[in-house]
Amino acid sequence: MHLAYPAVLSALLFCTGLYGVLARRNAILVLMSVELMLNAVNLNLVAFDVWLSKAAEETLHSGQALTLFTIAIAAAEIGIGLAIVLAVYRNRGTSDIDKLRDTAEGPDDDPDDGPGPGDGPGPDGPRPATATATDRPTGAAEKAEATA
């Protein structure tokens, strides 16, 4: 068997995974694309191991050993990644990567860049305080308020 066939298949798998990572918005699909990329690397490792073992008299099968390590790391990565995605989905209600932002900033909140015109006290004294993003209830208080 020629080395070109698994190398081309591996390149196609890797490019498909790379496209999935760059183009997808769903976190689970991004994790699946990362798995495709890791499987392309595994295919390359095994193919080159078989190709090099034909040339060498002593076969160590180091490519296959590295593939086993890669599979173990990929299993740990997907387990932790799915746990994070599920936790984010429970808290935010979506796994869309574009909609996941820091909890401190809302979609229409602007960062405070200091006092501007109209920020000072009025003619009758200080203005009443208005609710800001930091005044919103968070954590357990927000969950209790949502269930009430």
XYZ file of C-alpha atoms in Angstrom:
148
model
C 0.000 0.000 0.000
C 1.240 3.463 -0.856
C 1.710 6.067 1.831
C -0.152 8.635 -0.262
C -3.629 7.145 0.289
C -3.753 7.458 4.092
C -1.902 10.787 3.916
C -4.505 12.268 1.552
C -7.365 10.866 3.647
C -5.748 12.297 6.760
C -5.366 15.704 5.122
C -9.036 15.671 4.080
C -10.129 14.717 7.598
C -7.955 17.418 9.129
C -9.249 20.099 6.729
C -12.841 19.053 7.436
C -12.197 19.328 11.172
C -10.486 22.693 10.766
C -13.438 24.015 8.771
C -15.784 22.745 11.476
C -13.824 24.509 14.215
C -13.737 27.798 12.323
C -17.262 27.825 10.892
C -19.477 26.198 13.522
C -21.276 28.113 16.235
C -22.436 25.189 18.362
C -19.906 24.164 21.007
C -20.661 20.452 20.662
C -20.026 20.567 16.916
C -16.745 22.382 17.560
C -15.708 19.571 19.929
C -16.639 17.000 17.276
C -14.502 18.871 14.756
C -11.552 18.810 17.142
C -12.035 15.041 17.406
C -11.901 14.794 13.602
C -8.606 16.643 13.619
C -7.185 14.332 16.291
C -8.320 11.274 14.318
C -6.530 12.626 11.254
C -3.343 12.867 13.305
C -3.872 9.304 14.576
C -4.279 8.031 11.023
C -1.046 9.740 10.014
C 0.824 8.294 12.997
C -0.269 4.738 12.249
C 0.330 5.071 8.492
C 3.852 6.388 8.952
C 4.547 3.749 11.601
C 3.574 0.967 9.192
C 5.543 2.570 6.379
C 8.672 3.019 8.496
C 8.447 -0.449 10.044
C 8.823 -1.988 6.586
C 12.102 -0.143 6.146
C 13.497 -0.856 9.620
C 14.578 -4.257 10.806
C 13.529 -3.651 14.394
C 9.967 -2.495 14.775
C 9.130 -0.456 17.839
C 5.643 0.615 16.730
C 6.119 4.018 18.283
C 3.431 5.534 16.027
C 0.846 3.143 17.377
C 1.930 3.858 20.943
C 1.591 7.591 20.321
C -1.842 6.954 18.834
C -2.944 5.243 22.047
C -1.774 8.245 24.053
C -3.616 10.571 21.675
C -6.816 8.552 22.037
C -6.541 8.708 25.832
C -5.978 12.473 25.756
C -8.878 12.924 23.322
C -11.198 10.946 25.598
C -10.259 13.138 28.567
C -10.633 16.280 26.463
C -14.084 15.354 25.215
C -15.236 14.408 28.727
C -14.132 17.714 30.222
C -15.346 19.662 27.196
C -18.816 18.140 27.318
C -19.025 18.788 31.060
C -18.191 22.451 30.479
C -20.675 22.729 27.604
C -23.442 21.159 29.702
C -22.719 23.483 32.626
C -22.797 26.515 30.345
C -26.016 25.286 28.714
C -27.679 24.873 32.102
C -26.666 28.369 33.184
C -27.209 30.268 29.945
C -29.749 28.165 28.047
C -27.670 28.017 24.863
C -24.526 26.388 23.555
C -24.080 28.962 20.796
C -20.496 30.209 20.994
C -21.331 33.696 19.717
C -23.918 34.252 22.452
C -21.586 33.226 25.275
C -20.182 36.363 26.823
C -18.872 37.346 30.188
C -21.642 37.576 32.762
C -20.535 41.062 33.788
C -21.359 42.602 30.434
C -24.729 42.388 28.803
C -25.381 42.623 25.093
C -26.165 46.360 25.247
C -23.979 47.442 28.176
C -21.175 49.872 27.449
C -18.111 50.015 29.661
C -18.019 53.017 31.987
C -15.336 55.369 30.752
C -15.635 57.863 33.572
C -17.974 60.750 34.273
C -19.402 62.554 31.297
C -21.839 65.377 30.784
C -24.978 64.840 32.801
C -23.361 62.371 35.203
C -22.906 64.828 38.054
C -25.420 65.928 40.674
C -28.484 67.807 39.483
C -29.591 71.258 40.626
C -31.580 69.702 43.493
C -28.723 67.538 44.779
C -27.484 64.105 43.787
C -29.461 62.149 41.259
C -31.162 58.946 42.323
C -29.163 55.816 41.745
C -30.112 53.751 38.735
C -29.724 50.023 38.368
C -26.594 48.920 36.563
C -25.320 45.569 35.383
C -23.548 45.024 38.707
C -26.738 45.629 40.723
C -28.548 42.673 39.177
C -29.007 39.591 41.378
C -26.653 36.775 40.530
C -26.292 33.142 41.428
C -28.735 31.712 43.955
C -30.684 34.976 44.313
C -31.345 35.046 40.556
C -32.475 31.399 40.541
C -34.764 31.993 43.507
C -36.202 35.050 41.795
C -36.743 33.114 38.555
C -38.615 30.295 40.312
C -40.821 32.678 42.332
